[in-house]
Every structure is written in structure tokens, then in C-alpha cells.
Short mmCIF file of C-alpha atoms in Angstrom, two decimals:
data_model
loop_
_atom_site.label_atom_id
_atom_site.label_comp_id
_atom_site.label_asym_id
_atom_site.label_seq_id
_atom_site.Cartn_x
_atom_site.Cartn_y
_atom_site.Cartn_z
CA UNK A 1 18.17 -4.97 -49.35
CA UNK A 2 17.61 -2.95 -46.26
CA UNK A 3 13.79 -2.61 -46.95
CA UNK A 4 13.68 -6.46 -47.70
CA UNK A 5 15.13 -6.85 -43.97
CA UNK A 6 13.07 -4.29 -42.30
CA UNK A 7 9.84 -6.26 -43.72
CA UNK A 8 11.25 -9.40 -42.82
CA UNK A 9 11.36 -8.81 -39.26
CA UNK A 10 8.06 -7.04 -39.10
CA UNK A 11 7.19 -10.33 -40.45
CA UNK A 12 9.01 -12.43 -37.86
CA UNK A 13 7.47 -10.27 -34.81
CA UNK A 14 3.66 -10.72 -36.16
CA UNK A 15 4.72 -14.07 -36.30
CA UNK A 16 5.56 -14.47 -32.76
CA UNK A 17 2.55 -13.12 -31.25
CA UNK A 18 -0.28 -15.89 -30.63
CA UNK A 19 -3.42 -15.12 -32.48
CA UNK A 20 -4.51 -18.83 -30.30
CA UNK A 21 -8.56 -18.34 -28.96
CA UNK A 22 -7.68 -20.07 -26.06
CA UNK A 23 -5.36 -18.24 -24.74
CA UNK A 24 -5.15 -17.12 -21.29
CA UNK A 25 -3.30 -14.48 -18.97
CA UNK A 26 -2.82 -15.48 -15.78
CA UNK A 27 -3.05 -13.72 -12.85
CA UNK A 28 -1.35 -13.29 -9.15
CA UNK A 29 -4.82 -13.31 -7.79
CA UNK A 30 -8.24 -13.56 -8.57
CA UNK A 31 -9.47 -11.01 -6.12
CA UNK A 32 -7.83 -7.67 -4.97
CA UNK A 33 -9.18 -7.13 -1.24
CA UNK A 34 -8.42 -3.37 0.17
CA UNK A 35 -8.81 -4.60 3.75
CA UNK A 36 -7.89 -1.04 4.80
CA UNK A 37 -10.76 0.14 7.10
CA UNK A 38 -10.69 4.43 6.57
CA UNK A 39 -11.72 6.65 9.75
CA UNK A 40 -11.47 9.84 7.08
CA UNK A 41 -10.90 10.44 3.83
CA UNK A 42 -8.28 8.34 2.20
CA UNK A 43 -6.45 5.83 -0.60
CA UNK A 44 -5.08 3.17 -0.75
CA UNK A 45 -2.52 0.80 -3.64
CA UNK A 46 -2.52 -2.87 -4.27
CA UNK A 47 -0.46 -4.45 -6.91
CA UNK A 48 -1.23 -7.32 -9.14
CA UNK A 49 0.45 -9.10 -11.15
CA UNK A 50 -0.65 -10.39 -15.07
CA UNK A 51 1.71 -13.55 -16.24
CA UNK A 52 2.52 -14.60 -20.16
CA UNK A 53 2.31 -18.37 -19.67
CA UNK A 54 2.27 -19.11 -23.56
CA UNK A 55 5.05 -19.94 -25.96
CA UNK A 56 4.69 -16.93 -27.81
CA UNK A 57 4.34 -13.46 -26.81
CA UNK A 58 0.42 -12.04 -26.39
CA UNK A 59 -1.74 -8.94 -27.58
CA UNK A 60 -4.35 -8.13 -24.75
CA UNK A 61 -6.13 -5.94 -26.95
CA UNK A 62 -7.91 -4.20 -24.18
CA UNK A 63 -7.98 -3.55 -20.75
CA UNK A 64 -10.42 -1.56 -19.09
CA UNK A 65 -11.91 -0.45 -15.06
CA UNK A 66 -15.35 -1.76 -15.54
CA UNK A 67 -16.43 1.25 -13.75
CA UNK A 68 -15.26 3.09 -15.80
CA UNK A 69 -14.71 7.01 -14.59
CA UNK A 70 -17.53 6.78 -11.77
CA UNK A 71 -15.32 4.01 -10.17
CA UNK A 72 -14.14 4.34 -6.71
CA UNK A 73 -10.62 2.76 -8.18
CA UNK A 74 -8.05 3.49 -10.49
CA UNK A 75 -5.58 2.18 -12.72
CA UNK A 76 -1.93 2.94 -13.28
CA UNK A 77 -0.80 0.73 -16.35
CA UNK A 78 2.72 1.12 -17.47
CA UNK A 79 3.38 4.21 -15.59
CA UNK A 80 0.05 6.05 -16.99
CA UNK A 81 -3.04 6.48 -14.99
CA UNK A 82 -5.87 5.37 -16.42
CA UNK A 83 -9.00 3.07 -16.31
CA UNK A 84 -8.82 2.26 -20.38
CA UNK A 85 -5.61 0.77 -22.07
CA UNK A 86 -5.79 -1.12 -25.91
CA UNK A 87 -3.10 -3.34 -27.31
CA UNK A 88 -0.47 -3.88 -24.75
CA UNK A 89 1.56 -6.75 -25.46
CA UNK A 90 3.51 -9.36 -22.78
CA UNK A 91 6.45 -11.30 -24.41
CA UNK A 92 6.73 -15.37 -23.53
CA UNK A 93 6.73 -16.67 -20.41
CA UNK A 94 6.81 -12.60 -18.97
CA UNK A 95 4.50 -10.78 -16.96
CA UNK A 96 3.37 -6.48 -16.12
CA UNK A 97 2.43 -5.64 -13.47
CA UNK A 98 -1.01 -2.95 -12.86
CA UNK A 99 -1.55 -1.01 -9.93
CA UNK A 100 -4.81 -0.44 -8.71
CA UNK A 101 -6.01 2.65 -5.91
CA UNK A 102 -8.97 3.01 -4.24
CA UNK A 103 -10.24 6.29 -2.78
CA UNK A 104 -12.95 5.94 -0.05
CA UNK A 105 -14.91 8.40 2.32
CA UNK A 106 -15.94 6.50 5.23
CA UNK A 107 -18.80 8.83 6.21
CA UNK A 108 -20.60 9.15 2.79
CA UNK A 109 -23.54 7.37 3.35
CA UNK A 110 -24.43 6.86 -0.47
CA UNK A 111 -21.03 4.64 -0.43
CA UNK A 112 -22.47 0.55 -0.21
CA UNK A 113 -20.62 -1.15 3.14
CA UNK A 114 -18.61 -3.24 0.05
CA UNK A 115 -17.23 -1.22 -2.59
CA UNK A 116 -16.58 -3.63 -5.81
CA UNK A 117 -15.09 -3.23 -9.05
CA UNK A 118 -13.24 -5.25 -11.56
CA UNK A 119 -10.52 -5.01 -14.33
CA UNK A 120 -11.39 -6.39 -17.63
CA UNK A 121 -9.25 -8.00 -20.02
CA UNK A 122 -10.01 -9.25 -23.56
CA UNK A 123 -7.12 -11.36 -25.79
CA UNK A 124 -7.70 -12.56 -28.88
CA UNK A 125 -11.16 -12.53 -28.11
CA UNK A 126 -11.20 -14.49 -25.03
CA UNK A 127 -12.33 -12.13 -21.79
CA UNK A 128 -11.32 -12.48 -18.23
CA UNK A 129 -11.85 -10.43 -15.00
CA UNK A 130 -9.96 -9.78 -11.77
CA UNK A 131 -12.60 -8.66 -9.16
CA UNK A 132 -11.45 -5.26 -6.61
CA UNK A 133 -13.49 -5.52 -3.33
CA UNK A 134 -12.54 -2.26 -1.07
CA UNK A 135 -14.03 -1.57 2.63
CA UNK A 136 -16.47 1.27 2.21
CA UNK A 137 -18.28 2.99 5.33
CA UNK A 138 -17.29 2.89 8.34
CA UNK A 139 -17.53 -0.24 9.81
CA UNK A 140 -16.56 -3.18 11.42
CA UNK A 141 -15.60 -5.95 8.57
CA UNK A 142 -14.74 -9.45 9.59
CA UNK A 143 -13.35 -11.87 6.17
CA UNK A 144 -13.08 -15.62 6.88
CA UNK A 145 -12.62 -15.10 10.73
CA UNK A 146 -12.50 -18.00 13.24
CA UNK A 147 -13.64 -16.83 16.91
CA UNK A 148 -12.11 -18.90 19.00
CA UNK A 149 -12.21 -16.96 22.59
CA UNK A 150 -15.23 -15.41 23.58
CA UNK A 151 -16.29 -12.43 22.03
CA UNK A 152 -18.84 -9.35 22.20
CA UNK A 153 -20.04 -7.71 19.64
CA UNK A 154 -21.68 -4.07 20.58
CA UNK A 155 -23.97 -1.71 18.51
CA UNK A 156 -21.12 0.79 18.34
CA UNK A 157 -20.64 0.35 14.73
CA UNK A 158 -21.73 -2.12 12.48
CA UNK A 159 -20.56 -5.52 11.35
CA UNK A 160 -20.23 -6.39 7.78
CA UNK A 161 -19.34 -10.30 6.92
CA UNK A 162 -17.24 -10.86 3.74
CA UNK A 163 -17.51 -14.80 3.40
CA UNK A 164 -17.72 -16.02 6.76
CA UNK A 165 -17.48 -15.99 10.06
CA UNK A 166 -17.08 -19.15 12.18
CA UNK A 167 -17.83 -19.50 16.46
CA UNK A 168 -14.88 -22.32 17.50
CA UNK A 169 -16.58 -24.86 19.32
CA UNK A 170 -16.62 -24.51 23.20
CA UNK A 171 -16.59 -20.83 22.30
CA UNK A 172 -19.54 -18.04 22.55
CA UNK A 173 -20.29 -15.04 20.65
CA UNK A 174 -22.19 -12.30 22.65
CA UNK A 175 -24.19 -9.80 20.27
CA UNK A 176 -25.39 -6.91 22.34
CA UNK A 177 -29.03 -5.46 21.66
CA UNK A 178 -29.31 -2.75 18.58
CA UNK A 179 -26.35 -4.15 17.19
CA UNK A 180 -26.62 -4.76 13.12
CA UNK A 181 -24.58 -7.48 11.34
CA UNK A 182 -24.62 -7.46 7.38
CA UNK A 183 -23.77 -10.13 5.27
CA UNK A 184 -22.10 -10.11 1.70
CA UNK A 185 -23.19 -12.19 -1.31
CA UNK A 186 -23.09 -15.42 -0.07
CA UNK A 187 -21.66 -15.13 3.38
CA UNK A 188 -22.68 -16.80 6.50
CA UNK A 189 -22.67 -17.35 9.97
CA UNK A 190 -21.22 -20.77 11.47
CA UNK A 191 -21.85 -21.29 14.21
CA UNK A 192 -19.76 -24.60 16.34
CA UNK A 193 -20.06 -23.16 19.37
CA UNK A 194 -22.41 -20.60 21.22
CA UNK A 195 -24.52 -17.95 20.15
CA UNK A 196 -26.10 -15.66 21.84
CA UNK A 197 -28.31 -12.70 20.62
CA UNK A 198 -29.15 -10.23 23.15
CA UNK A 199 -31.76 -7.72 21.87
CA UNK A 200 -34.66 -6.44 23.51
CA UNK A 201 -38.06 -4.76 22.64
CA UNK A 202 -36.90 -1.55 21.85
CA UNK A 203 -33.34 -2.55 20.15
CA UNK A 204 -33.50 -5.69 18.02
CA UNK A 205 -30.68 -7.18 16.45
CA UNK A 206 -30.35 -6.86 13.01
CA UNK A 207 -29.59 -9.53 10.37
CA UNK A 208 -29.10 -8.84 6.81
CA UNK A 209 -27.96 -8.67 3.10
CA UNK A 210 -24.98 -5.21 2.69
CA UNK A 211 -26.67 -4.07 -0.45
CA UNK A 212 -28.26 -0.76 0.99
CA UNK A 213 -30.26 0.18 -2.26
CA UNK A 214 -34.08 0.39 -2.05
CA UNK A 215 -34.23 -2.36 -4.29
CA UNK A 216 -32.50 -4.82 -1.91
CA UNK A 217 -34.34 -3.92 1.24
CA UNK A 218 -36.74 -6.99 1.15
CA UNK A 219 -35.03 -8.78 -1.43
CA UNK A 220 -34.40 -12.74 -0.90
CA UNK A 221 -31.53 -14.70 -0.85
CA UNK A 222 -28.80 -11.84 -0.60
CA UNK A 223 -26.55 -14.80 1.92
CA UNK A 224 -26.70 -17.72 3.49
CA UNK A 225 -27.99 -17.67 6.52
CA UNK A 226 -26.92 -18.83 10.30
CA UNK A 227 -25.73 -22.73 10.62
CA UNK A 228 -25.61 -24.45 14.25
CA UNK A 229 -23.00 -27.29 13.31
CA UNK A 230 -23.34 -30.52 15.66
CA UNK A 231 -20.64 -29.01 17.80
CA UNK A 232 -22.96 -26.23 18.53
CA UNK A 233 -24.83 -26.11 22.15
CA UNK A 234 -27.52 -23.80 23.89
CA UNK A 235 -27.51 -20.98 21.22
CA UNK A 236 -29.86 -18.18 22.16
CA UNK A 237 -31.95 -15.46 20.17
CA UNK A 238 -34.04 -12.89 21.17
CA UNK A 239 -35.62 -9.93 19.75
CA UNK A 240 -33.94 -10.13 16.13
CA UNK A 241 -34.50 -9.40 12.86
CA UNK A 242 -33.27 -11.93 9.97
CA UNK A 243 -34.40 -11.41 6.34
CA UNK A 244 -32.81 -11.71 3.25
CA UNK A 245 -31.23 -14.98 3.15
CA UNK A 246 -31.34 -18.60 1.40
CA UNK A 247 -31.79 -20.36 4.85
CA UNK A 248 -32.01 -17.56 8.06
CA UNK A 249 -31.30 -20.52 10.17
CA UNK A 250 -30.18 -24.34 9.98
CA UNK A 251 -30.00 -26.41 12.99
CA UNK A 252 -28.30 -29.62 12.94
CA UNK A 253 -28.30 -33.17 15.09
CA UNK A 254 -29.97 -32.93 18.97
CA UNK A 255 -27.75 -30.92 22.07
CA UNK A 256 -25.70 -33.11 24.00
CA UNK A 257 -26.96 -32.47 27.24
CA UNK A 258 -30.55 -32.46 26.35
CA UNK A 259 -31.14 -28.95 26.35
CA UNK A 260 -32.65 -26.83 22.98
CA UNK A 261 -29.97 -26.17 20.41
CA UNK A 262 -31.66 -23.16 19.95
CA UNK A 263 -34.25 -21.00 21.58
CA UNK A 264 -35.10 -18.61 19.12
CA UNK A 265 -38.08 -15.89 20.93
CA UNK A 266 -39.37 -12.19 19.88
CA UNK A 267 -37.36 -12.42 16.38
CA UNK A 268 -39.09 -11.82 12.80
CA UNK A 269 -37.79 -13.84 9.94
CA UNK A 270 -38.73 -13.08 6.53
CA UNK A 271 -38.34 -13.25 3.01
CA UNK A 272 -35.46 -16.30 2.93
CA UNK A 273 -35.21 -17.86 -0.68
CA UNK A 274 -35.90 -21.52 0.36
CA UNK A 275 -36.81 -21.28 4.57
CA UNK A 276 -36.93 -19.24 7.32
CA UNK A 277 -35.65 -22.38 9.50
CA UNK A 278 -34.51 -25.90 8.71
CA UNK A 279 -34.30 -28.21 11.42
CA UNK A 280 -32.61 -31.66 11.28
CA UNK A 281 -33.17 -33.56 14.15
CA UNK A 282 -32.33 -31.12 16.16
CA UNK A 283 -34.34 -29.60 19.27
CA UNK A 284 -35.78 -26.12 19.00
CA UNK A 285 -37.80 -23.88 21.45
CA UNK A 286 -39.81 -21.00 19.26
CA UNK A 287 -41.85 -18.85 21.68
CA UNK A 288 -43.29 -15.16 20.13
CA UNK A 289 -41.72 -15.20 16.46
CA UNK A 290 -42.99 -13.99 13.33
CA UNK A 291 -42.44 -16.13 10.60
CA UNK A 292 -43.71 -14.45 6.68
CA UNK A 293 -42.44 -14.76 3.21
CA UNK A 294 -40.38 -17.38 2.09
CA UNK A 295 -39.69 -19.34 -0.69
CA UNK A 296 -40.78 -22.82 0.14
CA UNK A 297 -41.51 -23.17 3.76
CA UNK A 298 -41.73 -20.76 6.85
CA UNK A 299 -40.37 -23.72 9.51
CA UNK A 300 -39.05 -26.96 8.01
CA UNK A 301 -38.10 -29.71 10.63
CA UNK A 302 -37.09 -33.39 9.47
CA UNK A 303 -35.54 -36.79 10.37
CA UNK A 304 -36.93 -36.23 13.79
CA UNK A 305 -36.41 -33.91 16.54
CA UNK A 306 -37.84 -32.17 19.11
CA UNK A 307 -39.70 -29.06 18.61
CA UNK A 308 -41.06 -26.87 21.10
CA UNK A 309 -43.55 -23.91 19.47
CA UNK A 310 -45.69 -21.49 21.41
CA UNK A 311 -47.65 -18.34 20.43
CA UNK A 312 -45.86 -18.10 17.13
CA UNK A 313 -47.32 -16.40 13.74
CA UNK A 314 -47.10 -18.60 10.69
CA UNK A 315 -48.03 -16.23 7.94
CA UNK A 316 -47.88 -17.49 4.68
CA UNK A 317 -48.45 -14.98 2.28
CA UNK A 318 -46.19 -14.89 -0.47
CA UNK A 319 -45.65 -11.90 -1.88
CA UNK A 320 -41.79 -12.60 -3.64
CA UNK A 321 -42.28 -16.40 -4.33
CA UNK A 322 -45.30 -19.00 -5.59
CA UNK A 323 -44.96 -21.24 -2.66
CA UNK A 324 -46.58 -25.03 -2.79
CA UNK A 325 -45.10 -26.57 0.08
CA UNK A 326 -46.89 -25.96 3.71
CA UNK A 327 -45.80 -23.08 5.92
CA UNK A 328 -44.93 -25.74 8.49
CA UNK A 329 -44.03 -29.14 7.78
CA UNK A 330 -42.66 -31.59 10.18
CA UNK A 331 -41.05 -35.20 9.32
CA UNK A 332 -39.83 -38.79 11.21
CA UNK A 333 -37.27 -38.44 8.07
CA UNK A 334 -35.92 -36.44 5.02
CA UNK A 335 -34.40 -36.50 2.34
CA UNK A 336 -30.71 -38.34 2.86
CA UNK A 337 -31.95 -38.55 6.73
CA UNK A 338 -32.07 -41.48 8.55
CA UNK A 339 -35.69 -42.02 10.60
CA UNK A 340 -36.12 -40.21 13.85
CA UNK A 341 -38.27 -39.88 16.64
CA UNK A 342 -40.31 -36.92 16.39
CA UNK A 343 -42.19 -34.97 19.17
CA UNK A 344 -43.35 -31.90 18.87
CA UNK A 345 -45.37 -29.58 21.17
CA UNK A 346 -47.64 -26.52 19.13
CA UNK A 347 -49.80 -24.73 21.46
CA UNK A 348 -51.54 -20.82 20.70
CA UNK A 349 -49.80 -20.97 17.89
CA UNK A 350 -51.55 -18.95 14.25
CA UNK A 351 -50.55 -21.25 10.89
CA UNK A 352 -51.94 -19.82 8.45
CA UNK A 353 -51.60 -18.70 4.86
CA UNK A 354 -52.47 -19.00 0.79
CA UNK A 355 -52.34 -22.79 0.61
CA UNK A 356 -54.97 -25.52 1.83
CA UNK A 357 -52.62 -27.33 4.10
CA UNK A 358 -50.50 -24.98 5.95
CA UNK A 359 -49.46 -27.08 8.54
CA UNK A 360 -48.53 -31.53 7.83
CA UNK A 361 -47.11 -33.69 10.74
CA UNK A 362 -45.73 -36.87 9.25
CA UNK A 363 -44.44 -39.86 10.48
CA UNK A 364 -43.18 -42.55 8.15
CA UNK A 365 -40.71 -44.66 10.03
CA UNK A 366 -41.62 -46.59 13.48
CA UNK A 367 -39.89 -44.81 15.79
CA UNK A 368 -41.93 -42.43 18.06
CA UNK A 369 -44.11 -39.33 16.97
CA UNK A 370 -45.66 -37.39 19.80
CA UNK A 371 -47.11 -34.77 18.83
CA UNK A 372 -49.10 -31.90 20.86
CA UNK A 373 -51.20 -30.16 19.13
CA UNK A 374 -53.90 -27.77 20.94
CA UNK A 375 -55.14 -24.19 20.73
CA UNK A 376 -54.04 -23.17 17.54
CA UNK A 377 -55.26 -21.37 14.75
CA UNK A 378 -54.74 -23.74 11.62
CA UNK A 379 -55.64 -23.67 7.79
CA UNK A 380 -55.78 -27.28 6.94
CA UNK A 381 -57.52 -29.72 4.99
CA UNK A 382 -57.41 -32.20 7.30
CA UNK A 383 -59.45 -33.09 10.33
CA UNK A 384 -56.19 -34.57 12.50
CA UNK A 385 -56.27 -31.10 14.64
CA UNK A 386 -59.69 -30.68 14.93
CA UNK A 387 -60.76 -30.21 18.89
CA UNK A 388 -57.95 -29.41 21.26
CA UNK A 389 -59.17 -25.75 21.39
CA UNK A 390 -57.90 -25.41 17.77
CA UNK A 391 -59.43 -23.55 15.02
CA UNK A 392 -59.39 -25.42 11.46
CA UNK A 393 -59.81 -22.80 8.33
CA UNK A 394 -60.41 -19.41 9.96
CA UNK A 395 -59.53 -16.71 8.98
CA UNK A 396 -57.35 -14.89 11.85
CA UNK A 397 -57.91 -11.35 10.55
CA UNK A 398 -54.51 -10.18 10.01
CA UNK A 399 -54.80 -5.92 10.23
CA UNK A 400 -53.16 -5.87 6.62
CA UNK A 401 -51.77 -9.21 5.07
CA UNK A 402 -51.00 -7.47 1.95
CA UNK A 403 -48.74 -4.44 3.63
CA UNK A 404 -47.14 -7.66 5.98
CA UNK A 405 -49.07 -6.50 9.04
CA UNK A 406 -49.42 -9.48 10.81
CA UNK A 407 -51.13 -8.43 14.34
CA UNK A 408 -55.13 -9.14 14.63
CA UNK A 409 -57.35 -6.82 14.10
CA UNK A 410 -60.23 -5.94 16.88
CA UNK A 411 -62.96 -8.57 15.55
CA UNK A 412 -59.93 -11.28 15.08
CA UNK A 413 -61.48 -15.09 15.65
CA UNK A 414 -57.73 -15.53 17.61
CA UNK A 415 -58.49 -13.13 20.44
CA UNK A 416 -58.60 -15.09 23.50
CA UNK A 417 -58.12 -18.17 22.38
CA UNK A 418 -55.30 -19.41 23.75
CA UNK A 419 -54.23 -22.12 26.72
CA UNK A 420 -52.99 -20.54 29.80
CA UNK A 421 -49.17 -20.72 29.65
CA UNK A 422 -48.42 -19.14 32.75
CA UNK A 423 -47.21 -22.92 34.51
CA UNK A 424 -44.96 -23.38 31.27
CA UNK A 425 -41.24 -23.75 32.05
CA UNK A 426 -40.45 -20.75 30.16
CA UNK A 427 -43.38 -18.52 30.97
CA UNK A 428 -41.46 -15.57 33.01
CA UNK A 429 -38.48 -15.52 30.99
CA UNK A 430 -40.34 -15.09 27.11
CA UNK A 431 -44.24 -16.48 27.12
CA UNK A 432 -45.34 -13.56 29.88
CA UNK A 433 -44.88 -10.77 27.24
CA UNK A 434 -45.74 -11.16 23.64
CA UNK A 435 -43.52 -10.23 20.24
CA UNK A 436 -43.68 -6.24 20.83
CA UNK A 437 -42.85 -6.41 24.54
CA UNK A 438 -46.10 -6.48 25.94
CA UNK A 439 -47.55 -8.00 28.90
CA UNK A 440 -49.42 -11.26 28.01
CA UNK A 441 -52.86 -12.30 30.06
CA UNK A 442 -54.78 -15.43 29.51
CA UNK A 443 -56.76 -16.28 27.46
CA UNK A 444 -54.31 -15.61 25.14
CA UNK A 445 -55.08 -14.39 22.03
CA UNK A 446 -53.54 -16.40 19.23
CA UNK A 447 -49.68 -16.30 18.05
CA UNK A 448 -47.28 -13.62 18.52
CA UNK A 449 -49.47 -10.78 19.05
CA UNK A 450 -51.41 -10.52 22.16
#
């Protein structure tokens, strides 16, 4: 009789336990953020929480640190540390709770800015994660922030983005020169006020992916890139660096006062997924910048706009991507745009690149399209820029295309070639020198290398 009992509520327990495909643990959170930022050696705890939600009680059959031993975390599961746990079961409508610690040296350089991990779980089959995102080197980390006083950000360590970080309108960010900025997986900058970059020939300003392996170093689309809202007014940057991202920079709508949204001089951008900058009828000023490597176009400006480009290199070579679209392509519309009026101004410029029309101006509305084209270096198919000083399908003479060396060698075509900017609005402030810091004379050669 006693054995007949003893089975029959073996029986009943089995019985209670879902053996249901679908079913799911839930969790107090999806993410476990360490937002602890070490100055030495150190750990730190978090707690989370795993709920029972069904009728019946549940088998996780496995839980495991992803990581495994070489993880910067660990795992204490019922008491026990460890990064591997099998058949732990939660009754109805209960929950367990795991604790999770992170050990971090600030200064070990081999340590990524982001230090990610995650705990698996598999139940009846059916897997799930909860992701552990720790603060690694030393650094200054900014997650979802809204600036909404005015703010400086110095070279003193560096910045790492985790999501986003957002410039109030009527508000400016200061970035000092040699300062460098890193973005996680798909963060961004967003920009509603002011920007202002501040570097200078001998200390750009860096912007870029936080994955620090070789393999990452030119790799595109790591995050999203700089936005200038419609709030935004009289951004600024100067002797930068911006690779790595789907979009370095999107301007939208025209400034309120008439002045550029952005006047973007001495920066490289390189190797963004989709475009180095997108423009929607906004107004730009690009004077000195090096634009190579992207996925679709180097400079995309539509619905209109003003755009304002002097002794820029357009160099598009492709090394990452098999680009059809034109280097630099500028549109009365676009795609969900209204029409706009469209001037732009191109002068000394270098377009240039693997595909027979590098540069197309189009205008398919009524409204207005000035456009200023003269002294330029150009790989076209068309004859619409031929005179003006410009050069149709010659090859500038980049030193090394192939290695991205983009300044001309001795017997270049582009030396002294260009219009003398030296009455130009902007010539003592950024057209005098050219993208390395050097004094400009005129004739001028071609784009950003004099």
C-alpha cells in the first residue's frame, strides 16, 4: 500500500510540471547594465529576477553564462556559484532569483570599452537570453542622456555612447580637440540643439564604433551616425574623424535664421554603410573634407537645399561595398520629400571614383535649381560641366587609391587648377589652409589637398 502511494505521487508531481513548447520564463529585465564605472580593480552584483507565469510548475533544463569560464561575470544560482546549472525547477505562478558579478580592471587595455555577456536559458526546448552589459576601461560612458545645459567634453578620457545621446534644443555641446567619442551597436548622436567640434590639425576629433579588435577598425556600419533634428542651428565641425557608421551625418529641414546647419571643414568620413552625409533640404557648407568608402553614396542631398562645397575630395573607391549610385548626387526632391529649391555652389572640388557618373545634379520639380559648378575635377558621362575650368574624366592621380591615399601625386592633372578663393566669405577662417593644415596659394590645386 505504501509503495502504491509513493508511486502515485511521483506520478502526480510529473504530472504537474508543463512539458508545453511554448512555454516561457519571464524575466525582471531584459538587460542587466553594471553602470559602475571602476578607477581600480573591482566587482560588482546585480540581481535579477526569473518569474513562473504558467499554471503548472516548470523544468528549465539548463542554464548556462554564455561565456562560459573566460567570462568577465559570474553566476550564483541557488546559493552555488557557478556559470552552468541543469534542471532547476520553479513551481506556478513563483519565481528564483540569480545573481550575477562582474569583475573588471579598468586599465587592461585588452578589456573592449563594453564588456557583454548573457545568461542562457533553455525549457522544454524553447531558449531565451538575458543580455549583461558591464562598463569596461576606463572611461567616460553616457546611456540615453539628454544634455540640456551646455556642456564640454575634453580629451581627458574618452567617451563611450551606450544608445544615445541627445543635445536639448537651445543647448550646445562643446567637444574639445583630441577628444575621442565611441559609439555602441547602434547608438547615435542627436543632435536638437548645437554642436560644436573643436579639433585642429594636429588633434582631430575622433568618431567611432567601441569594438577595438583589428577586425573592426575600418569596419562599416558599427552605429548610427550624427542627426541634426529641425530644432538644430549653426552646428560646427572641424578637423574630425567619422567612420564606421550607417549614416556619419544626417541633416534635416533649412536653419532658421539663414545661416548653414552645418559647416563641416578639415574632417575625413569614411567607410559608412549607406552615406557619409544625407542632406534633406537642409543648408550645408563643406570646405577641405575627405569623403572615401561608403556604401551607396559619399554626399547625398535631396528635396532641395542649399549646399555650399569647396576644395573637397570625392573619392569613390570602394573597397568594403559594390557601389552603383554616384559619389555625389543632388535632388529638387526625394523619396517621401516634397519639391525644393535647390542651389548649390561646387568650386575646386575632386569627384571622382569607379563609376561613369560620379557626380548628377537633378532637378525635377519647378521650383529653382542654381547650380555653380566651376573648377572641378569630375568623372562624368555627361557634358553639363564641361568648361567652367572643370576637368571631365581625368584621372587626378591619387598617390595610392588602393592603400586610401587620397593626396595627388607630383604629375597630378589637379595641381593648380583651382579658382582663387581668397575673396570667399570663409577664406581666412577654413579655405586659406588645406585638409592637413597647410597654407593654401592660388592656383589651387584640386580638392582637399593642396
Amino acid at each position: 500500500m505504501l509503495i502504491c502511494m509513493i508511486a502515485l505521487a511521483a506520478c502526480r508531481k510529473s504530472e504537474g510540471i508543463s512539458a508545453d513548447k511554448n512555454a516561457r520564463l519571464s524575466f525582471s529585465t531584459d538587460t542587466v547594465l553594471f553602470d559602475t564605472v571602476f578607477t581600480a580593480i573591482g566587482s560588482t552584483n546585480k540581481r535579477i529576477k526569473i518569474y513562473n507565469v504558467q499554471q503548472k510548475a516548470i523544468n528549465i533544463s539548463n542554464i548556462q553564462l554564455a561565456g562560459g569560464n573566460t567570462s568577465n561575470f559570474s553566476l550564483i544560482i541557488n546559493g552555488q556559484s557557478l556559470n552552468e546549472k541543469s534542471n532547476l525547477k520553479i513551481d506556478a505562478r513563483d519565481s528564483i532569483s540569480i545573481f550575477i558579478k562582474v569583475l573588471i580592471n579598468p586599465n587592461t587595455q585588452s578589456l573592449p570599452f563594453i564588456v557583454q555577456d548573457s545568461i542562457l536559458f533553455s525549457t522544454n526546448g524553447n531558449p531565451q537570453s538575458v543580455q549583461l552589459v558591464a562598463y569596461g576601461q576606463n572611461a567616460v560612458f553616457v546611456n540615453e542622456q539628454l544634455i540640456s545645459t551646455n556642456t564640454n567634453w575634453t580629451s581627458k578620457l574618452p567617451y563611450i555612447i551606450y544608445k544615445s545621446v541627445t543635445v536639448a534644443p537651445n543647448t550646445t555641446l562643446r567637444i574639445q580637440a583630441g577628444t575621442r567619442v565611441f559609439f555602441h551597436n547602434q547608438a547615435g548622436m542627436r543632435i536638437r540643439g548645437s554642436l560644436q567640434v573643436e579639433g585642429n590639425a594636429d588633434q582631430q576629433v575622433l568618431f567611432a564604433g567601441d569594438r577595438m579588435e583589428n577586425f573592426y577598425a575600418e569596419e562599416p556600419g558599427q552605429w548610427n551616425g550624427i542627426h541634426l533634428y529641425p530644432s538644430s542651428q549653426a552646428s560646427s565641425i572641424q578637423y574630425a574623424m567619422i567612420k564606421n557608421a550607417i549614416i556619419g551625418i544626417r541633416a534635416d529641414s533649412l536653419s532658421a535664421n539663414g545661416s548653414p546647419k552645418l559647416l563641416l571643414n578639415n574632417t575625413a568620413l569614411k567607410n559608412m554603410s549607406i552615406t557619409a552625409i544625407a542632406g534633406y533640404a537642409t543648408r550645408l557648407h563643406a570646405f577641405n573634407n575627405l569623403f572615401y568608402n561608403c556604401g551607396q553614396y559619399l554626399f547625398y542631398g535631396v528635396g532641395g537645399g542649399s549646399y555650399n562645397l569647396k576644395q573637397n575630395t570625392f573619392a569613390g573607391y570602394n573597397y568594403s561595398f559594390s557601389r552603383k549610385t554616384p559619389a555625389v548626387y543632388l535632388s529638387d526632391t526625394g523619396p517621401g520629400l516634397v519639391l525644393g529649391n535647390l542651389k548649390t555652389e561646387l568650386l575646386n572640388n575632386i569627384i571622382w571614383g569607379t563609376q561613369t557618373e560620379e557626380l548628377l545634379i537633378e532637378q525635377k520639380g519647378l521650383g529653382t535649381a542654381e547650380s555653380t559648378v566651376k573648377n572641378n575635377l569630375i568623372r562624368t558621362a555627361l557634358q553639363t560641366h564641361a568648361g567652367n575650368g572643370n576637368l571631365l574624366n581625368t584621372d587626378p592621380m591619387f598617390v595610392n587609391s588602393s592603400r586610401y591615399e587620397f593626396s595627388l601625386a607630383p604629375a597630378s592633372p589637379a595641381h593648380k587648377k583651382g579658382a582663387d578663393l581668397s575673396n570667399d566669405p570663409y577664406f581666412q577662417l577654413f579655405l586659406n589652409k588645406d585638409f592637413e593644415g597647410g597654407l593654401r596659394t592660388f592656383p589651387s590645386s584640386l580638392g582637399c589637398f593642396q
